[in-house]
mmCIF file with all atom_site columns, C-alpha atoms in Angstrom:
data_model
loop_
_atom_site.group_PDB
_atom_site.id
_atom_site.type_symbol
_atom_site.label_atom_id
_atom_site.label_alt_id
_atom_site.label_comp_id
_atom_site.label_asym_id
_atom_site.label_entity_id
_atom_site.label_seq_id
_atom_site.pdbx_PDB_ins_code
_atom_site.Cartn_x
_atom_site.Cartn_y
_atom_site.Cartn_z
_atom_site.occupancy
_atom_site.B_iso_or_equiv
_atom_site.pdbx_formal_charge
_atom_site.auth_seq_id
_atom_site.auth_comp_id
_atom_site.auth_asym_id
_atom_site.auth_atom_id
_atom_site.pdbx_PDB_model_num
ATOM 1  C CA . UNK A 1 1  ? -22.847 21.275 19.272 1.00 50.00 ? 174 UNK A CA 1
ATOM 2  C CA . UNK A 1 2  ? -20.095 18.783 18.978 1.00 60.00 ? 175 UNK A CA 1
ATOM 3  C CA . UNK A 1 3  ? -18.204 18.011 16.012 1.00 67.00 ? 176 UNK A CA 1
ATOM 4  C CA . UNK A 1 4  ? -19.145 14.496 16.017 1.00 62.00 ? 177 UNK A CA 1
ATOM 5  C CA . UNK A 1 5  ? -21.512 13.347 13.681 1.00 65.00 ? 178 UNK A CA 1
ATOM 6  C CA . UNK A 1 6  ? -24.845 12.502 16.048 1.00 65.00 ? 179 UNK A CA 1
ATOM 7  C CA . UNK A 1 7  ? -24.589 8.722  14.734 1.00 63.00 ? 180 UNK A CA 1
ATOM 8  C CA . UNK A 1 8  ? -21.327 8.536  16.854 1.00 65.00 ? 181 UNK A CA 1
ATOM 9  C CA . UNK A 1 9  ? -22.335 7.032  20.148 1.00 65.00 ? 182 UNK A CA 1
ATOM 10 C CA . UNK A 1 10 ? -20.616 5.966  23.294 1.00 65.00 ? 183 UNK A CA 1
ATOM 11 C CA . UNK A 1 11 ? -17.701 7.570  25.359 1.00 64.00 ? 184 UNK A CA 1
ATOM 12 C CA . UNK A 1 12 ? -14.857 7.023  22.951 1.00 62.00 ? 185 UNK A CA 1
ATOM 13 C CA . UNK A 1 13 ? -14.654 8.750  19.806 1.00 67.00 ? 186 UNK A CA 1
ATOM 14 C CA . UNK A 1 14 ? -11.274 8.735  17.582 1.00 70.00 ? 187 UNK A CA 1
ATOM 15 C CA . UNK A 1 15 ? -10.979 9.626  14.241 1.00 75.00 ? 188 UNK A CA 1
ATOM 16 C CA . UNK A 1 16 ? -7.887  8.497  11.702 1.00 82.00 ? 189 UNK A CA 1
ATOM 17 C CA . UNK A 1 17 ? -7.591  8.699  7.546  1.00 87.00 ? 190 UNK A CA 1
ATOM 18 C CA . UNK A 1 18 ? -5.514  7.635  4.646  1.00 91.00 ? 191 UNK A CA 1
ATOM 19 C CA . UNK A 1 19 ? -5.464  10.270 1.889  1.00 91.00 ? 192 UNK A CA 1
ATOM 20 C CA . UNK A 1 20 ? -5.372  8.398  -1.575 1.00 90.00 ? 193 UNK A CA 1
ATOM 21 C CA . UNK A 1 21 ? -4.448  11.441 -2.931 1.00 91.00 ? 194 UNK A CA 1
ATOM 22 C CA . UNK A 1 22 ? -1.081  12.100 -0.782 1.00 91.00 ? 195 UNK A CA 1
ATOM 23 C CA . UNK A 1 23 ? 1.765   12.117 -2.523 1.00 92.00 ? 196 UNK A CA 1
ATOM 24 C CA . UNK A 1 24 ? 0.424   13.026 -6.047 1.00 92.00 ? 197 UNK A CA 1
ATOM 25 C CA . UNK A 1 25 ? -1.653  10.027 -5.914 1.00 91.00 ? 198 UNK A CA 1
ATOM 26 C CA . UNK A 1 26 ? 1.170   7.794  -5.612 1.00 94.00 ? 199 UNK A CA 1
ATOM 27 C CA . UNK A 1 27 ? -1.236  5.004  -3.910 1.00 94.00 ? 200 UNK A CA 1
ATOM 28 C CA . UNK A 1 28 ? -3.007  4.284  -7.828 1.00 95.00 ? 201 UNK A CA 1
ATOM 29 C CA . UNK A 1 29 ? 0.351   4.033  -9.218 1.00 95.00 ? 202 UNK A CA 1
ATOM 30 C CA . UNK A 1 30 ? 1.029   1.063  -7.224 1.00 95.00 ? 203 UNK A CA 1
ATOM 31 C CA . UNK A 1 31 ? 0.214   -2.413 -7.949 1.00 97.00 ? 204 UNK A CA 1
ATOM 32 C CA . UNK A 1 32 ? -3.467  -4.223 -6.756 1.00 97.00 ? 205 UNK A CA 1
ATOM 33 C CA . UNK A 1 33 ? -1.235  -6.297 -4.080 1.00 97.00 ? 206 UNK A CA 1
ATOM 34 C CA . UNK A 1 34 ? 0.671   -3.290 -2.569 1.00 96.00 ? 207 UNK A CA 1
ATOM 35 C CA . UNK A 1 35 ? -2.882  -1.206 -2.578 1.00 96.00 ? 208 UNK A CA 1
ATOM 36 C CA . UNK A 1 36 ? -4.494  -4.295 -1.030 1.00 97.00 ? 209 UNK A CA 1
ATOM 37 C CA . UNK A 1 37 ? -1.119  -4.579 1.803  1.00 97.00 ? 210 UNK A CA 1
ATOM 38 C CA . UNK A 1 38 ? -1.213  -0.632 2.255  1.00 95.00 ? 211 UNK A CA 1
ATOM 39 C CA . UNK A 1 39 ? -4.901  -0.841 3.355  1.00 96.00 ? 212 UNK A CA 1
ATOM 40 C CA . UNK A 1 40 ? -4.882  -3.732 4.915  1.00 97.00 ? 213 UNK A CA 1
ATOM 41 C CA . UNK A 1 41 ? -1.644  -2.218 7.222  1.00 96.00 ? 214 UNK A CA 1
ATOM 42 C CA . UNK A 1 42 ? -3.678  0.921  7.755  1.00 95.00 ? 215 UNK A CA 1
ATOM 43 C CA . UNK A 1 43 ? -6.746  -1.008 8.943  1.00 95.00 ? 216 UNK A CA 1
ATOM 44 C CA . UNK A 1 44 ? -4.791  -3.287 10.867 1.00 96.00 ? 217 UNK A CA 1
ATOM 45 C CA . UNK A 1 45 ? -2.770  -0.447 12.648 1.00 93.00 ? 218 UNK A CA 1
ATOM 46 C CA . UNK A 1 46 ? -6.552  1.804  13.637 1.00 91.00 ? 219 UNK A CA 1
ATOM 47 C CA . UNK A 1 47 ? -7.813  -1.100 15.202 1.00 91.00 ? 220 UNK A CA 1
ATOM 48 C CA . UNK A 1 48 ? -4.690  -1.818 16.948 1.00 91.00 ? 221 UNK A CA 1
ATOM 49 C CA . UNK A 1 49 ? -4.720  2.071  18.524 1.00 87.00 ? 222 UNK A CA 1
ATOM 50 C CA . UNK A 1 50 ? -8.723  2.124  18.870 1.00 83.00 ? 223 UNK A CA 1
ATOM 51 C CA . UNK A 1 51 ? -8.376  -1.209 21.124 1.00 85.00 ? 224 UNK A CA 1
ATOM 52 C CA . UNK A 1 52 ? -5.356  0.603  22.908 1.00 85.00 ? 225 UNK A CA 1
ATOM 53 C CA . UNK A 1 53 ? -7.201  4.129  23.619 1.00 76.00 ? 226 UNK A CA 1
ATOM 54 C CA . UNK A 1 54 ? -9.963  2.231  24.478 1.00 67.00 ? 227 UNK A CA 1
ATOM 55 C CA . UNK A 1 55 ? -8.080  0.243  27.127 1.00 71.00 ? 228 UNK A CA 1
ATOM 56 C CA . UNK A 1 56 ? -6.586  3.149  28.907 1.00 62.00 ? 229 UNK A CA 1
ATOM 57 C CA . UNK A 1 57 ? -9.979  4.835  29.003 1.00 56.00 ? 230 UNK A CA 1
ATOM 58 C CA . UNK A 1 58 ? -11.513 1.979  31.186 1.00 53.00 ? 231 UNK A CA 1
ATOM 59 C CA . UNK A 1 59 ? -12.472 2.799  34.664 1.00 55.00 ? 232 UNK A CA 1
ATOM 60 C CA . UNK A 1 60 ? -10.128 -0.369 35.867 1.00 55.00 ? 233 UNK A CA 1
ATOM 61 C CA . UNK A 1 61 ? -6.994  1.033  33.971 1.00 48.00 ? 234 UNK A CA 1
ATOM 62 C CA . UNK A 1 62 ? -7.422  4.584  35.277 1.00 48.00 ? 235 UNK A CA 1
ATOM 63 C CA . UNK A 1 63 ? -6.976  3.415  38.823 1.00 46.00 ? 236 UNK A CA 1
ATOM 64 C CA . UNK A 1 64 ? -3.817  2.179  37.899 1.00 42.00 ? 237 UNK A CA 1
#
C-alpha cells in the first residue's frame, strides 16, 4: 500500500508544507502583507522545485 493518497496520479509525486504554527505561531503575528509575501514566496518556491524534479525525471534528461 503506498503512502500516497490514491487521488495522487502520475509518476511524480513530491510533497512540501509550511507549518503556521512554527515558531510559536509567529506567522499570525505578522502583518496581512508579510502573510500574503510569505505564502506567496512559499508557493512560488514549490512550483519552482516541482517544475525542476519534474525536469530531471524526463526520459530526455536522464540520457544526459
Amino acid at each position: 500500500e503506498s503512502q500516497w493518497p490514491k487521488w495522487t496520479k502520475g509518476p511524480f509525486r513530491w510533497r512540501n508544507g509550511f507549518d503556521l504554527t512554527a515558531n510559536e505561531g509567529e506567522f499570525f503575528r505578522l502583518t496581512k502583507a508579510e502573510q500574503l509575501e510569505r505564502l506567496t514566496d512559499f508557493i512560488r518556491d514549490s512550483h519552482a522545485a516541482a517544475r525542476k524534479i519534474g525536469r530531471s525525471e524526463t526520459p530526455e534528461n536522464q540520457a544526459l
